[in-house]
Amino acid sequence: MELQIQPNMVNIMGLTISESVVIFFVASVVVIIAAILIRYFIISRFKEADEQPGRFQLLLEWAVEAVQNFSKGILGENAHFMSSYVFCIGLFILLVGWIDLFGLRTPLSDLNVTAGLAIITFVMINFFALRKKGLGGRMRSLATPNALFAPLRMLSDVAVPVSLACRMYGNLLGGTIVLELLRSVLLSLVKNYWFAVVPVALAGAMPGILSIYFTLFDVAIQAYVFMTLSVTFVNEAIE
């Protein structure tokens, strides 16, 4: 079995960057444009509470309310400042993760991309901690229960983005490897039987079918885990 772990490199205007990063930026632009169009051309036409809303309005309101309730369940009264970020990061992980269904390598299988998302969460954690406690309060929380624990608490905080990045990267890359192994095993079992056309076809199609299943659900699980951990770490930082 041959599997390329590192993404292909492309040259753009003299800069050599990975294909995953290019797809990531293209997906970011698409999401930003779609958000602007929805905000100014669709949400502005939403019905009032006493009128019959459309299906898209109901779907969007349900999604926003679900994320708000999810954030409130962990952060309580502080959920209002994290709901937008949680909704954005969760939706973005779903979109770039499901790109794999169209034959493109998902950017989430590139450690550079998952590290970028993890660093954003790390910045959010410290931003809201400083906003809630101030610099003095943040330093005192790191020295709890006493100053001897400060280095360990700092190391634990630095490990947060590493953990977030490697978890999502490892899960998605691991799923790709498992599917390639499955494909290799199935094809090797029937390759010696020239008359086994149907088994060969099924062996070739099964990884694709399983890929759709694992891509849809594994990416959804990773988005949920990333959202949950982001909110949990912020909650720990501001307590």
CSV table of C-alpha atoms in Angstrom, one decimal, residues 23-32 85-99 106-108 113 117 120 219 223 227:
chain,number,residue,atom,x,y,z
A,23,ILE,CA,-7.9,24.5,-0.4
A,24,PHE,CA,-8.2,25.9,3.2
A,25,PHE,CA,-7.9,29.5,2.0
A,26,VAL,CA,-10.3,28.9,-0.9
A,27,ALA,CA,-12.8,27.4,1.5
A,28,SER,CA,-12.4,30.4,3.9
A,29,VAL,CA,-13.1,32.8,1.1
A,30,VAL,CA,-16.2,30.9,0.0
A,31,VAL,CA,-17.5,30.8,3.6
A,32,ILE,CA,-16.9,34.5,4.1
A,85,TYR,CA,-17.0,31.5,17.6
A,86,VAL,CA,-18.3,27.9,18.4
A,87,PHE,CA,-20.8,28.1,15.6
A,88,CYS,CA,-18.3,29.4,13.1
A,89,ILE,CA,-15.5,26.9,13.9
A,90,GLY,CA,-17.9,23.9,14.0
A,91,LEU,CA,-19.5,24.8,10.6
A,92,PHE,CA,-16.1,25.5,9.1
A,93,ILE,CA,-14.7,22.1,10.2
A,94,LEU,CA,-17.7,20.4,8.7
A,95,LEU,CA,-17.3,22.2,5.3
A,96,VAL,CA,-13.6,21.6,4.9
A,97,GLY,CA,-13.9,18.1,6.2
A,98,TRP,CA,-16.6,17.1,3.7
A,99,ILE,CA,-14.5,18.4,0.8
A,106,THR,CA,-9.4,17.6,3.1
A,107,PRO,CA,-7.2,20.3,4.6
A,108,LEU,CA,-7.9,18.8,8.0
A,113,VAL,CA,-4.2,23.5,9.1
A,117,LEU,CA,-7.3,26.2,14.1
A,120,ILE,CA,-7.0,30.4,17.1
A,219,VAL,CA,-15.8,14.8,10.5
A,223,ALA,CA,-16.2,19.1,14.8
A,227,MET,CA,-16.2,22.7,19.8
